Each structure stands twice: as C-alpha cells, then as structure tokens.
Amino acid sequence: MNAEARIAESAEGVPPKTGLVRTAFSGLEAFAERMKTLESVVDDLGAAEGDTTQLATRKLKRQIREFEPTVTMIGQVKAGKTTLVNAMVGWPDLLPADINPWTSVVTSLHLDPASRTAAKKARFRFFDEEEWGRLLNRGGRIGELASRAGAHKELEKVRRQLEAMREKSRKRLGRKFELLMGQEHEYGFFDEELVQRYVCLGDDLGEGNDQQGRFADITKSADLFLNQGEMPHKLCVRDTPGVNDTFMIREQITVNAIRESRLCVVVLSAHQTLSTVDMALIRLISNIRSREVIIFVNRIDELGAPVKECEEIRQSIVSTLKALNGPEDAQIIFGSAYWASQALGRGFGNLNSASGRALVEWAEHHISADSAPGSVEETIWRLSGIPALCDAISSRIAAGEGAEFEERVVRSARNIANGLAAERDVVARRIAGGEIRQVARADVGREIDAIAERSAQRLEAKLRALTNDLDHRLAGSRQSFVSRATASLIKHLEMYGDHEVWSYDPSGLRLLLRSGYRVFTTKAQKSCEEVFADAAKEIRELYIGAFGLTEGAVDIAAPAVPKPPPPVILGSTIALDVKGNWWTNWWRRRRGYQAFADEFSKLIEAETEPFLASLRADHADPFAASVRNLLTEFVEGRRAHLLELADRTEAEIGQMTAGGASDERWDRIESTISFLSEYQVDGERSAAQ
Ligand SMILES: Nc1nc2c(ncn2[C@@H]2O[C@H](COP(=O)(O)OP(=O)(O)OP(=O)(O)O)[C@@H](O)[C@H]2O)c(=O)[nH]1
Ligand SMILES: [Mg+2]
C-alpha cells in the first residue's frame, strides 16, 4: 500500500482521546461564555440598518470567532515538551516524541471546538533559501559568537554537521530539494504517519522507509488543526524544538517563539533541573512578566523521593529566579507526562516499578481522605500534573491575552453602538419634524480627513521621537557598560597582569538595556493612548458639531493600545556568558592593555549589535506599525459612519422611515447600548481588585 492510501485509510481513525481531557481546560469556560455573550451583542447591533454597521459588526464577529490565544512550550532537549503537548490534547502518540535534535520544526496544534467537520487540516512550511543559508553559512548567531570568541573548533563542528544535514536532505529529496525551499504543503487531514513524514527525522529509518521523515530536515513549521469538541474555546498549543548545549543555534527559534506568544510554559526535567541550558532559558524568560510564565517540572516519576526532592527543586528554582532577576512569582507545577500518557490509555502494565513507587509516594502526599474519589485513570491523570497545568494556562489566558482581546472587542462594539445612538437621534428628530441641519457628505468628509491627517502626524512625530530616543538610550547603556567593564579590566591587568583570566558578569549590561527598552515601552504606550484619545475626542466633537447632537448623545471610545513585545532577545547568549574555553581563548589571544581594552569594547559592540537591531526591528518597529494601523482603522470606521449619517440628513423623509429600524428593533439596540456601556472586562475587574 502506498503512503497516500495508508494515510487516507487511517484518517478515518479516531484519536485515542478520553473523557480525561474534557475538564482540563474548564478554566476557559467563563471566558468562552463572555465571548459568546459579546458575539450575540454584536449580532443585536448588526440587526440595525446601514452598510457601515453591517460591515463593522461582520468584521467584529469574525475577529471574535477567529480569536485564538496561544501557549508555547519551551525547554531543554528531552525535557518532555512533546510528550506533554500530546497529553494535553489527549492523543499520546500524535507528535513523535524523541525527535532528532537537529529538527527545527515549531509545531502548532490548533484546537478548535467549533469546527463543524471532523476533518482536520495540516500545513507544513519549509525553510526558504535565505533562512537555510543563514543557518548553514555562519552557523547562525552562535556561529558568529564562536568565531569572535575564537572557538573555531566548535564552529567547524557546527558547520560540518549542518553541511552533512544538507547533503542528506539533498540525497533524500533529489532535485526536489531546491524546488521545495520556501514552499508549503497542505492536507485536508492528518494522522501520526503524515506528521512523522514532515517533523520526525530519524537517522535509523533504513533505506526501505523513505517516506517517514522525508521532509523533516527542511521543515520549518507545522500547523495542525484539530477538531476538539470538548474545548470551551479555541487554543493554540505550540511545541518548540529543545535547546541544548551544542546546538544552541535553536536559541533563536526559542526567542522568536517566546516573543510571538503571550504565555509560555518552561518545561524542566526533574532529575536535572537548572542545568546550564535551564539557566539560559531562565535568562530568556526573565524578560517577560511573571504572569506570562508557568514553570512545569516534568519527569517527577524518575525521582527516588519525589515529595522531598520536589520541595528542594522548588526552592532552588525560586532562588535562581531571584538571583537572575527572573519572574520570581512564576507559578511552578510538578508532574509527569509519562504518568499522563499511562492514564490516557497506554495501560498501567508498562508502568515500571521505580515509576510506580514514585507514583505511590506522590499519591500518599497529594490525595487526602476528602479528595474527590475517581477511577484509577482519573487519579493518575490528576497526579500527573497535566490538569493543573491546563488550569493554570486557562486562568492566565483569561486574565491576560483573553482580557485584552475582550477589551478591544468591547471598545469596538461601543463605538458601533454609539454611532447607532447618534443615528437614532438624527432620524428621530427628523421624523418628529424637529430642527435638523442638513449636512453635506463632502463637508463631513473634509473634516474627518483633517482629523485623520492631524492625528496621523501627531502619532508619527511621537513615534519618531520615541524610537530615536530608544536608539540613543540603548547605545548609551551599552557605552556605560563598556566603560565600567573596561575600567575593571584595566584594574585587573594592573593587579594581576594578563596571566590571570579576567571575567565580567554581563547581567549589568542586560539590566541597562532592559531598562532602556522599558522606558520606551512605557512612554510609547502613554503617548499612543494620548494620540488615540485626542483623535476620539475630535471625532466626538465632529459628530456633535456637524449634526447638532446634544452633548452626551455620543461617546467615542479610543482603541486600546497594544503592549509592545517583551525584550526576550536580551536573554540570548553572548560571549561573556560563555565562560570556559571560549573565553579563555579570547583572553589568550590578546596582548597589551590597550589591545585588551579596544578589543573588549569591539567584542561587546559586536555581541550586542543584534540586540539593538532586534529591539528596533522586531520590537519597536512592529509596535509602531500596529498602532499606526489601529489609528487608521479606527478613523476609517468612524469616517464611513459619519458619511452615512450625513446621507441620512439629506435623504427624503419617506425613504428614511422605510429604511429605519422598527421600534422593536430599536428597543433591542437600545438595551444593547446600555449593556455595553456598563460592561466590565474581567481583566479590568481583577486589575481593580
Ligand atoms: N520517565 C519519563 N519519561 C518522559 C517523560 N516525559 C517524556 N519522557 C520521555 O523522554 C523522551 C523525550 O521526550 P520528548 O517529549 O520527545 O521531549 P522533548 O522535550 O520534546 O524533546 P526535544 O523535542 O528533543 O527537545 C521520550 O522518550 C519520552 O517518552 C516523563 O514525564 N517521564
Ligand atoms: Mg519535542
């Protein structure tokens, strides 16, 4: 049977889900309910006449339907990220665990309760020539770092491995290799076998099996869409390739993955927590807020005395977070993806004796007489820590990304509602034969154009000043670090000569850069809020002035300003972090004080250049682009509505009554308007408490 036929056949198979996963994400239920309420509110608004309203409500409804919060799993190679993800979706063998460490595939599982068909979808993206080349030619950032620090041997090794990988792919894919670069493959279904073909690279596949892992080494990302009826809300769970010592090339993949997701789970392995790689990961997450990080200590089944050892692990994690200026109060959860897989149907027969003993000890400590009784599976599932993890994820989403989205939706809905109220005002007065100014479309158009231009210019000026300020501040921070470090270097040389290797802790550099960026984010948010508020105020005045509305008849909500992304990049490894051989080599190759000082400052400059460039290109610039878009969209929406309203003042009375909504509909709209004006976003409520 060929592969296609096999896939088609097994696509009918039902994944081994059980009732266990049903309640895991129940923490998202309340949020999902609120979203449903808002959706029906938007429907009510959509019942009103008018193209603008129709368009705006349709768009808003689409946004609500498409909203998909994301959680990203990061961690050292073999910590158990993939096994955990599989357990979270109740499909133990979905993603192949034990992927060859060279695979760079970021896999996103899109869980959707509402997809109507059982059919799932899969999309695989391949690296393009440029990304591939960057990885191969210089070995990525770590390659550059190695070459600067004089670690030519390591660099050679990395290059050779990459070259071998390229050769292997060429052989495997033949002439298709070049053709596939930068392409995408899409399927209307997927199963374990198809996934393996794209993300599971095995060296031991043998000649006979040329389908499995066929595309794995050039696959960059995989998106798998699952119909998950028991989820209260959509959710994307993202599995990333593990980071490890030798292959830190993938540090960049991890950095990008964290930046792109509002919530991440750091998976640590209980039997060797806080290895150098874990420390590097904690350095990365130290740049994000505590409530956006969850730490999951996996593999506790491998501990001899889990209860005692987990307490020790907890203490050491807490003190490390503190020492590294990390997110100190990040939630820490202990568990075992292995136990979860057993509970999900792998059978307990395989539970080896050590793991069984650990389970019993853990159970004695965690199950009290008044715990809710359950089946063996339910109990082990609970002890595996997976439900606790899913629950933590749910509440973080509801209070974070979810609440922010809700806020955006409410503001947009309020504007649609307020526009309708203004419309009602105009129509009612015309029908009653009251005084009403006829407003020419062109006049309103001119005025709103002027507002658009003024506010865009204001925004541009602020953004320009802010980004210039950011560049200066960062360059200044780097300079002051270099001066301080160089002074210490000279002092060291004077005292000990150059035989003693000098080293200097780079955390001061990170702290300075981080606070420079923080000044930018705080000011940027505030400035944008001001510009948005001014634009909303001017538009409100235009409504009132142009249509002679009563004060208070219309209220315009400014769009919510998004948060600039956290500076995760600042946690990336730089030469000063890499003690040991690399640093000694760098040191040994210098002679003379001046040479040391000059080259040290050159080294720092070269090492931090990517940070500065990324804080600008991947952080400040996208933020600027998104606020620009928001402002344009906001003003455009109001413009369309103002023009429509102007048309109404000029329309024939007869036409208006025919086109206007019935009283019954107006009553519904009116109650929607008052509902929205009192609506409180849950995140706001928790922030206020
Ligand atoms: N004993 C035990 N083994 C586990 C546990 N979780 C995962 N494993 C095993 O550890 C190995 C690695 O697991 P993966 O899920 O592939 O780990 P990963 O973090 O995704 O690894 P990379 O993708 O290579 O970074 C597999 O053989 C798993 O079966 C656990 O909780 N306990
Ligand atoms: Mg994995």
XYZ file of C-alpha atoms and ligand atoms in Angstrom:
722
model
C 0.000 0.000 0.000
C 1.436 3.381 -0.839
C 1.720 6.155 1.721
C -1.157 8.240 0.399
C -3.523 5.301 0.581
C -2.353 4.426 4.070
C -2.938 7.961 5.215
C -6.354 8.148 3.649
C -7.287 4.944 5.367
C -6.084 5.868 8.824
C -7.525 9.370 8.591
C -10.817 7.754 9.495
C -9.358 6.558 12.771
C -10.383 8.337 15.925
C -7.523 9.636 18.071
C -7.385 7.923 21.461
C -8.924 10.798 23.364
C -10.681 10.100 26.621
C -13.005 11.956 28.917
C -9.964 12.981 30.950
C -9.104 15.943 28.773
C -12.656 17.224 28.812
C -12.399 19.076 32.092
C -8.730 20.023 31.829
C -9.413 23.379 30.223
C -12.669 24.094 32.022
C -10.969 27.228 33.368
C -11.610 28.746 29.945
C -15.363 28.234 30.170
C -16.189 31.547 31.799
C -14.131 33.409 29.230
C -15.743 31.482 26.387
C -19.163 32.346 27.815
C -18.325 36.038 27.905
C -17.156 35.842 24.305
C -20.442 34.218 23.329
C -22.337 36.994 25.077
C -20.332 39.601 23.209
C -20.942 37.784 19.955
C -24.685 37.923 20.487
C -24.410 41.576 21.460
C -22.655 42.205 18.174
C -25.436 40.279 16.425
C -28.000 42.571 18.035
C -26.116 45.604 16.793
C -25.962 44.026 13.357
C -29.745 43.953 13.276
C -29.674 47.724 12.685
C -29.844 49.093 9.156
C -26.909 50.713 7.449
C -23.968 49.398 5.451
C -21.377 50.724 7.868
C -22.914 48.972 10.816
C -23.323 45.768 8.860
C -19.724 45.846 7.750
C -18.382 46.706 11.172
C -20.389 44.067 13.004
C -19.472 41.397 10.486
C -15.813 42.235 10.903
C -16.005 42.251 14.676
C -17.820 38.954 14.691
C -15.160 37.421 12.511
C -12.489 38.667 14.907
C -14.294 37.097 17.861
C -14.676 33.792 16.037
C -11.054 33.748 14.965
C -9.528 34.718 18.283
C -7.060 32.025 19.256
C -4.862 32.501 22.319
C -1.516 30.731 22.238
C 0.663 28.940 24.751
C 4.213 27.980 23.834
C 6.210 25.153 25.363
C 9.930 25.755 25.638
C 12.699 23.823 27.300
C 15.845 21.817 27.118
C 16.104 18.908 24.731
C 14.309 15.845 26.100
C 12.579 17.632 28.960
C 9.364 16.114 27.628
C 7.712 19.052 25.849
C 6.285 16.966 23.035
C 5.022 14.229 25.339
C 3.337 16.914 27.440
C 1.665 18.521 24.449
C 0.366 15.142 23.331
C -1.052 14.507 26.798
C -2.702 17.928 26.873
C -4.666 17.104 23.733
C -5.340 13.529 24.818
C -3.531 11.902 21.916
C -0.383 10.258 23.325
C 1.301 9.432 20.015
C 0.225 12.397 17.939
C 3.534 14.224 17.726
C 6.557 12.000 17.619
C 8.495 12.303 20.875
C 12.213 11.723 20.554
C 12.708 13.906 17.525
C 16.279 14.091 16.380
C 17.715 17.203 17.986
C 18.544 18.702 14.640
C 14.938 19.120 13.662
C 13.969 22.752 13.898
C 10.246 22.325 13.497
C 7.942 24.532 15.533
C 4.650 22.651 15.685
C 1.409 24.492 16.406
C -1.640 22.489 17.388
C -4.778 24.490 16.748
C -7.562 23.161 18.950
C -10.983 24.207 17.792
C -14.237 23.213 19.478
C -16.411 24.715 16.779
C -15.054 23.299 13.567
C -18.097 21.706 12.024
C -16.491 18.831 10.231
C -14.368 16.164 11.803
C -11.872 16.819 9.043
C -8.641 18.199 10.271
C -6.116 20.140 8.323
C -2.336 20.200 8.269
C 0.071 22.728 6.831
C 3.823 22.365 6.647
C 6.189 25.182 5.781
C 9.706 24.688 4.521
C 12.699 26.889 5.137
C 13.439 29.268 2.313
C 16.851 29.566 0.694
C 17.809 32.577 2.726
C 16.931 31.138 6.138
C 18.560 27.895 5.226
C 21.674 29.665 4.008
C 21.935 31.793 7.124
C 21.812 28.687 9.223
C 24.429 26.915 7.121
C 26.872 29.626 6.234
C 27.573 31.128 9.565
C 26.013 28.622 11.883
C 23.541 31.269 13.000
C 24.237 33.645 15.830
C 26.044 31.114 17.933
C 28.389 30.542 14.994
C 29.233 34.213 14.883
C 29.713 34.200 18.598
C 32.010 31.192 18.386
C 34.097 32.803 15.710
C 34.509 36.024 17.688
C 35.344 34.213 20.850
C 37.917 32.169 18.963
C 36.093 28.880 19.258
C 36.990 27.856 15.750
C 36.948 24.187 16.550
C 33.368 24.257 17.815
C 32.360 26.383 14.892
C 33.849 23.904 12.459
C 31.905 21.130 14.127
C 28.637 23.013 13.815
C 29.358 23.739 10.160
C 30.206 20.145 9.381
C 27.016 18.925 10.993
C 24.924 21.411 9.074
C 26.634 20.505 5.837
C 26.019 16.811 6.468
C 22.369 17.568 7.097
C 22.109 19.471 3.848
C 23.741 16.638 1.932
C 21.421 14.107 3.472
C 18.374 16.143 2.542
C 19.645 16.541 -0.991
C 20.091 12.837 -1.310
C 16.723 12.116 0.176
C 14.820 14.666 -1.872
C 16.899 14.721 -5.031
C 16.102 17.520 -7.448
C 13.030 18.432 -5.455
C 15.237 19.910 -2.764
C 15.620 23.335 -4.386
C 12.036 23.343 -5.577
C 10.677 22.766 -2.103
C 12.534 25.617 -0.423
C 10.148 28.309 0.761
C 7.106 26.190 -0.183
C 4.114 24.952 1.761
C 2.313 21.632 1.756
C -1.295 21.453 2.793
C -3.501 18.453 3.576
C -7.178 18.187 4.368
C -6.440 15.720 7.175
C -3.528 14.341 9.109
C -2.514 11.418 11.217
C 0.559 10.294 13.069
C 2.207 8.986 9.944
C 1.812 12.159 7.946
C 3.163 14.204 10.824
C 6.166 11.933 11.043
C 6.917 12.421 7.409
C 7.389 16.133 7.992
C 8.672 16.555 11.500
C 10.270 13.314 12.558
C 13.810 12.997 11.408
C 15.346 9.669 12.272
C 18.820 8.510 11.412
C 17.832 4.904 11.759
C 14.990 4.859 9.311
C 16.729 2.494 6.972
C 16.680 2.575 3.184
C 13.347 0.840 2.844
C 11.431 3.576 4.595
C 11.872 6.670 2.511
C 8.523 8.218 3.376
C 8.878 8.677 7.103
C 10.884 11.780 7.912
C 11.248 12.506 4.240
C 10.873 16.269 4.509
C 11.833 16.624 8.129
C 15.126 18.447 7.825
C 13.811 21.237 5.660
C 10.514 21.691 7.504
C 10.434 24.937 9.400
C 6.993 24.842 10.947
C 3.948 22.630 11.110
C 0.364 23.716 11.772
C -2.077 21.003 12.716
C -5.760 21.824 13.050
C -7.701 19.567 15.405
C -11.381 19.399 15.941
C -11.525 19.294 19.737
C -15.167 19.414 20.711
C -14.516 19.320 24.451
C -12.526 22.581 24.467
C -14.528 25.542 25.771
C -12.611 27.888 23.463
C -10.066 27.838 20.667
C -6.484 27.426 21.780
C -3.134 27.042 20.075
C -0.557 24.883 21.844
C 2.883 25.310 20.359
C 5.664 22.776 20.695
C 9.184 24.030 20.017
C 12.421 22.203 19.358
C 14.501 21.841 22.504
C 17.548 23.933 23.235
C 20.784 22.250 24.206
C 24.441 22.990 24.696
C 25.901 22.018 21.392
C 23.086 23.119 19.201
C 22.277 26.494 20.614
C 21.504 27.600 17.107
C 17.955 26.950 18.092
C 18.112 29.522 20.847
C 16.958 31.981 18.192
C 13.951 29.803 17.331
C 13.045 29.750 21.007
C 13.498 33.512 21.338
C 11.164 34.103 18.398
C 8.628 31.602 19.704
C 8.506 33.298 23.107
C 8.193 36.731 21.557
C 5.298 35.644 19.400
C 3.313 34.103 22.224
C 1.826 35.822 25.239
C 2.168 32.817 27.520
C 4.903 30.252 27.793
C 5.476 27.086 29.748
C 9.086 26.361 30.605
C 9.465 22.600 30.854
C 12.267 21.458 33.151
C 13.341 17.920 33.755
C 13.123 16.945 37.435
C 16.220 14.785 37.509
C 18.475 17.559 36.306
C 16.856 20.915 36.863
C 18.848 24.069 36.486
C 21.478 22.806 34.136
C 23.346 25.499 32.189
C 20.692 25.277 29.498
C 17.917 25.760 32.052
C 19.760 28.795 33.349
C 19.963 30.149 29.814
C 16.206 29.582 29.456
C 15.503 31.355 32.714
C 17.631 34.219 31.457
C 15.367 34.372 28.413
C 12.140 34.341 30.377
C 13.494 36.847 32.886
C 12.487 39.419 30.321
C 8.810 38.606 30.488
C 6.246 39.156 33.195
C 5.662 36.531 35.885
C 2.062 36.023 34.929
C 3.097 35.123 31.419
C 5.321 32.242 32.512
C 4.440 28.877 34.019
C 7.193 26.501 35.044
C 6.414 22.808 34.679
C 8.864 20.420 36.335
C 8.371 17.217 34.373
C 9.552 13.644 34.836
C 8.995 13.535 38.595
C 8.284 9.826 38.101
C 12.029 9.399 37.825
C 12.728 10.763 41.290
C 13.525 8.377 44.115
C 11.793 10.501 46.747
C 9.565 12.846 44.746
C 7.931 14.684 47.647
C 11.153 15.728 49.311
C 13.071 16.314 46.087
C 10.345 18.437 44.519
C 10.413 20.759 47.503
C 14.167 21.140 47.074
C 13.732 21.763 43.370
C 11.107 24.397 44.085
C 13.395 26.228 46.454
C 16.304 26.172 44.067
C 14.140 27.440 41.192
C 12.808 30.285 43.309
C 16.248 31.374 44.449
C 17.636 31.125 40.905
C 14.809 33.243 39.537
C 15.561 35.791 42.188
C 19.300 35.794 41.531
C 18.777 36.206 37.772
C 16.171 38.946 38.157
C 13.715 36.457 36.706
C 9.939 36.302 37.098
C 10.105 35.457 40.816
C 6.493 34.567 41.442
C 6.048 32.452 38.327
C 3.818 29.510 39.126
C 5.659 26.184 39.470
C 3.825 22.924 38.775
C 5.236 19.421 39.231
C 4.230 16.393 37.250
C 4.924 13.626 34.817
C 3.903 13.486 31.190
C 4.685 9.796 31.414
C 2.013 9.187 34.059
C -0.410 11.220 31.961
C 0.241 9.032 28.920
C -0.415 5.947 31.025
C -3.680 7.404 32.269
C -4.657 8.190 28.692
C -4.606 4.580 27.772
C -1.093 3.400 27.365
C -2.023 0.964 30.154
C -0.526 0.618 33.575
C 1.058 -2.699 32.812
C 4.057 -0.838 31.464
C 4.433 1.358 34.488
C 7.884 0.361 35.597
C 8.487 -0.341 39.259
C 10.539 2.790 40.045
C 7.933 4.981 38.442
C 5.196 3.049 40.244
C 6.897 3.608 43.600
C 7.228 7.310 42.900
C 3.547 7.420 41.967
C 2.530 5.799 45.233
C 4.629 8.209 47.281
C 3.280 11.186 45.352
C -0.274 9.911 45.750
C 0.064 9.466 49.517
C 1.128 13.039 49.837
C -1.366 14.556 47.415
C -4.518 12.584 47.915
C -6.282 13.145 51.172
C -9.316 11.344 52.506
C -11.584 14.173 51.424
C -10.306 14.261 47.834
C -12.970 13.552 45.291
C -12.964 9.829 44.526
C -12.330 8.745 40.986
C -11.228 5.882 38.803
C -7.593 4.791 38.697
C -7.167 6.657 35.431
C -8.684 9.837 36.816
C -6.495 9.682 39.883
C -3.278 9.140 37.961
C -4.289 11.833 35.491
C -4.720 14.273 38.357
C -1.392 13.246 39.906
C 0.375 13.721 36.564
C 0.021 17.476 36.984
C -1.440 17.920 33.493
C -4.881 19.096 34.689
C -3.168 21.604 36.995
C -1.060 22.810 34.089
C -4.075 23.188 31.793
C -5.901 25.014 34.537
C -3.016 27.436 35.059
C -2.869 28.044 31.304
C -6.613 28.707 31.217
C -6.602 31.236 34.005
C -3.540 33.048 32.637
C -5.207 33.364 29.264
C -8.488 34.551 30.742
C -6.742 37.248 32.764
C -4.129 38.180 30.149
C -4.386 37.802 26.394
C -8.090 36.997 26.632
C -8.968 40.011 28.769
C -7.047 42.296 26.437
C -8.896 40.934 23.452
C -12.196 41.316 25.265
C -11.350 44.936 25.982
C -10.656 45.561 22.288
C -13.935 43.940 21.278
C -15.932 45.921 23.841
C -14.442 49.195 22.671
C -15.238 48.454 19.042
C -18.759 47.349 19.930
C -19.283 50.502 21.988
C -18.332 52.616 19.012
C -20.756 50.824 16.750
C -23.443 51.210 19.406
C -22.726 54.879 19.974
C -22.831 55.519 16.259
C -26.265 53.936 16.195
C -27.387 56.118 19.075
C -26.332 59.210 17.167
C -28.154 57.938 14.127
C -31.283 57.330 16.139
C -31.067 60.869 17.429
C -30.880 62.349 13.937
C -33.602 60.153 12.496
C -35.972 60.660 15.418
C -35.686 64.401 15.236
C -36.222 64.483 11.500
C -39.268 62.319 11.714
C -40.638 64.448 14.515
C -40.096 67.410 12.207
C -37.536 68.924 14.576
C -34.742 71.279 13.685
C -32.032 69.456 11.869
C -29.106 70.737 9.960
C -28.575 69.194 6.558
C -25.027 68.006 6.453
C -23.273 67.624 3.136
C -21.239 64.486 2.729
C -18.305 66.433 1.355
C -18.135 68.743 4.378
C -18.005 65.925 6.873
C -15.521 64.149 4.629
C -13.200 67.136 4.677
C -13.366 67.452 8.425
C -12.692 63.821 9.155
C -9.835 63.888 6.643
C -8.332 66.751 8.558
C -8.649 64.834 11.827
C -7.105 61.758 10.224
C -4.161 63.727 8.970
C -3.632 65.645 12.183
C -3.689 62.577 14.368
C -1.501 60.563 11.996
C 1.058 63.345 12.021
C 0.920 63.609 15.772
C 1.429 59.876 16.080
C 4.285 59.894 13.582
C 6.085 62.690 15.407
C 5.773 60.909 18.735
C 6.889 57.574 17.335
C 9.866 59.125 15.622
C 10.968 60.868 18.793
C 10.452 57.708 20.815
C 12.426 55.408 18.524
C 15.264 57.923 18.242
C 15.264 58.144 21.981
C 15.333 54.346 22.206
C 18.345 54.133 19.890
C 20.214 56.757 21.916
C 19.313 55.229 25.209
C 20.422 51.747 24.152
C 23.675 53.000 22.670
C 24.253 54.978 25.874
C 23.548 51.928 28.036
C 25.988 49.871 26.044
C 28.601 52.616 26.288
C 28.304 52.962 30.014
C 28.578 49.216 30.475
C 31.697 49.107 28.297
C 33.334 51.939 30.268
C 32.586 50.289 33.568
C 33.752 46.878 32.399
C 36.873 48.273 30.759
C 37.809 50.075 33.966
C 37.536 46.771 35.788
C 39.552 45.079 33.045
C 42.396 47.614 33.302
C 42.391 47.334 37.057
C 42.622 43.570 36.768
C 45.517 43.828 34.330
C 47.336 46.232 36.637
C 46.907 43.953 39.586
C 47.382 40.523 38.060
C 48.787 41.032 34.580
C 47.317 39.081 31.709
C 48.084 35.615 33.010
C 45.036 35.549 35.210
C 41.898 35.243 33.126
C 39.518 38.113 33.872
C 35.794 37.723 33.579
C 32.898 40.096 33.960
C 29.255 39.452 34.650
C 27.121 40.679 31.732
C 23.901 40.915 33.746
C 24.536 44.646 34.285
C 24.522 45.096 30.525
C 21.199 43.309 30.223
C 19.716 45.300 33.060
C 20.728 48.574 31.427
C 19.389 47.592 28.018
C 16.215 46.239 29.535
C 15.509 49.424 31.425
C 16.263 51.434 28.274
C 13.663 49.418 26.417
C 11.222 49.666 29.297
C 11.415 53.457 29.198
C 10.474 53.176 25.541
C 7.531 50.845 26.118
C 6.096 52.903 28.967
C 6.397 56.176 27.095
C 5.215 54.669 23.825
C 2.064 53.272 25.364
C 1.286 56.511 27.104
C 1.938 58.682 24.037
C -0.173 56.462 21.809
C -3.003 56.490 24.324
C -2.894 60.282 24.258
C -2.945 60.478 20.471
C -5.797 57.950 20.284
C -7.759 59.789 22.972
C -7.289 63.105 21.169
C -8.478 61.596 17.906
C -11.538 60.128 19.648
C -12.287 63.490 21.235
C -12.033 65.357 17.945
C -14.264 62.823 16.236
C -16.803 63.120 19.010
C -16.802 66.884 18.630
C -17.289 66.462 14.913
C -20.353 64.275 15.496
C -21.817 66.773 17.904
C -20.874 69.861 15.903
C -21.849 68.625 12.468
C -25.141 67.051 13.394
C -26.126 69.337 16.224
C -26.359 66.443 18.660
C -26.779 67.018 22.343
C -23.658 66.709 24.483
C -23.536 63.188 25.861
C -25.545 61.796 22.938
C -22.458 60.206 21.546
C -19.348 58.863 23.150
C -16.395 57.622 21.107
C -14.084 55.007 22.656
C -10.464 55.203 21.559
C -8.963 51.855 20.530
C -6.890 50.075 23.197
C -3.135 50.440 22.713
C -1.397 47.069 22.409
C 1.565 46.141 24.590
C 4.952 46.234 22.882
C 6.558 42.755 22.845
C 8.829 41.825 25.775
C 12.597 42.080 25.089
C 13.218 38.319 25.162
C 16.199 38.763 22.860
C 18.156 40.312 25.743
C 18.387 36.885 27.314
C 20.243 35.394 24.321
C 23.676 34.034 24.977
C 26.599 36.389 24.422
C 30.331 35.755 24.631
C 30.506 36.949 28.234
C 28.082 34.219 29.270
C 30.173 31.536 27.724
C 32.895 31.022 30.266
C 35.213 28.037 29.886
C 37.305 27.533 26.783
C 35.873 30.155 24.529
C 36.514 32.961 26.883
C 39.996 31.721 27.795
C 40.814 31.550 24.100
C 39.674 35.075 23.566
C 41.753 36.179 26.508
C 44.887 34.297 25.447
C 44.883 35.872 22.024
C 45.276 39.464 23.309
C 48.489 41.232 24.210
C 48.903 44.644 25.831
C 46.437 46.702 27.873
C 45.285 48.903 25.047
C 44.624 45.942 22.815
C 42.558 44.341 25.583
C 40.500 47.457 26.154
C 39.941 48.180 22.456
C 39.060 44.672 21.536
C 36.847 44.215 24.532
C 34.752 47.153 23.523
C 34.669 45.868 19.926
C 33.566 42.478 21.198
C 30.737 43.949 23.269
C 29.690 46.081 20.357
C 29.558 43.108 18.010
C 27.796 40.929 20.567
C 25.108 43.447 21.394
C 24.548 44.770 17.887
C 21.914 42.070 17.183
C 20.130 43.042 20.419
C 19.971 46.683 19.463
C 18.952 45.861 15.910
C 16.261 43.456 17.073
C 14.842 45.793 19.716
C 14.351 48.211 16.881
C 13.336 45.919 14.010
C 11.406 43.176 15.844
C 10.019 45.192 18.744
C 9.767 48.964 18.279
C 9.011 48.938 14.540
C 6.226 46.315 14.618
C 4.712 48.132 17.593
C 4.757 51.382 15.623
C 3.226 49.641 12.628
C 0.452 48.139 14.712
C -0.534 51.419 16.378
C -0.454 53.173 13.009
C -2.840 50.536 11.658
C -5.108 50.776 14.658
C -5.423 54.522 14.288
C -6.151 54.285 10.572
C -8.726 51.550 11.072
C -10.397 53.475 13.866
C -10.656 56.718 11.915
C -11.766 54.895 8.751
C -14.567 53.183 10.643
C -15.820 56.489 12.019
C -15.475 58.186 8.634
C -17.710 55.607 6.988
C -20.290 56.064 9.692
C -20.191 59.871 9.592
C -20.705 59.842 5.832
C -23.642 57.513 6.146
C -25.146 59.715 8.790
C -24.703 62.754 6.531
C -26.583 60.903 3.811
C -29.429 60.353 6.226
C -29.786 64.064 6.910
C -30.158 64.629 3.204
C -32.373 61.667 2.389
C -36.079 62.019 1.778
C -38.145 61.602 4.921
C -40.181 58.839 3.300
C -37.082 56.895 2.467
C -35.828 57.278 5.988
C -38.803 55.830 7.743
C -38.779 52.930 5.357
C -35.065 52.369 5.871
C -35.021 52.964 9.590
C -35.328 50.184 12.102
C -38.633 49.297 13.674
C -39.324 50.374 17.221
C -38.979 46.862 18.455
C -35.554 46.586 16.942
C -34.604 49.932 18.375
C -35.581 48.759 21.807
C -33.247 45.830 21.434
C -30.456 48.017 20.178
C -31.028 50.469 22.985
C -30.749 47.790 25.627
C -27.594 46.537 23.913
C -26.160 50.033 24.080
C -26.795 50.312 27.771
C -25.487 46.782 28.350
C -22.246 47.720 26.621
C -21.850 50.971 28.471
C -21.863 49.045 31.723
C -19.924 46.044 30.553
C -16.791 45.340 32.549
C -13.950 43.331 31.133
C -12.916 40.591 33.524
C -9.225 41.566 33.406
C -10.204 45.119 34.361
C -12.106 43.796 37.290
C -9.152 41.741 38.502
C -6.788 44.667 37.927
C -9.047 46.881 40.008
C -9.137 44.440 42.888
N 10.095 8.897 32.603
C 9.599 9.872 31.875
N 9.920 9.984 30.588
C 9.400 11.005 29.885
C 8.515 11.945 30.473
N 8.172 12.831 29.524
C 8.805 12.475 28.400
N 9.552 11.366 28.607
C 10.386 10.632 27.638
O 11.509 11.431 27.357
C 11.865 11.327 25.981
C 11.865 12.705 25.369
O 10.565 13.217 25.385
P 10.084 14.312 24.359
O 8.661 14.579 24.663
O 10.472 13.967 22.992
O 10.983 15.534 24.858
P 11.120 16.946 24.175
O 11.325 17.933 25.256
O 10.018 17.166 23.256
O 12.493 16.769 23.388
P 13.031 17.623 22.110
O 11.892 17.862 21.207
O 14.100 16.781 21.519
O 13.566 18.876 22.689
C 10.846 10.410 25.358
O 11.397 9.136 25.270
C 9.685 10.425 26.313
O 8.963 9.247 26.309
C 8.177 11.787 31.856
O 7.408 12.530 32.463
N 8.760 10.731 32.496
Mg 9.972 17.594 21.234
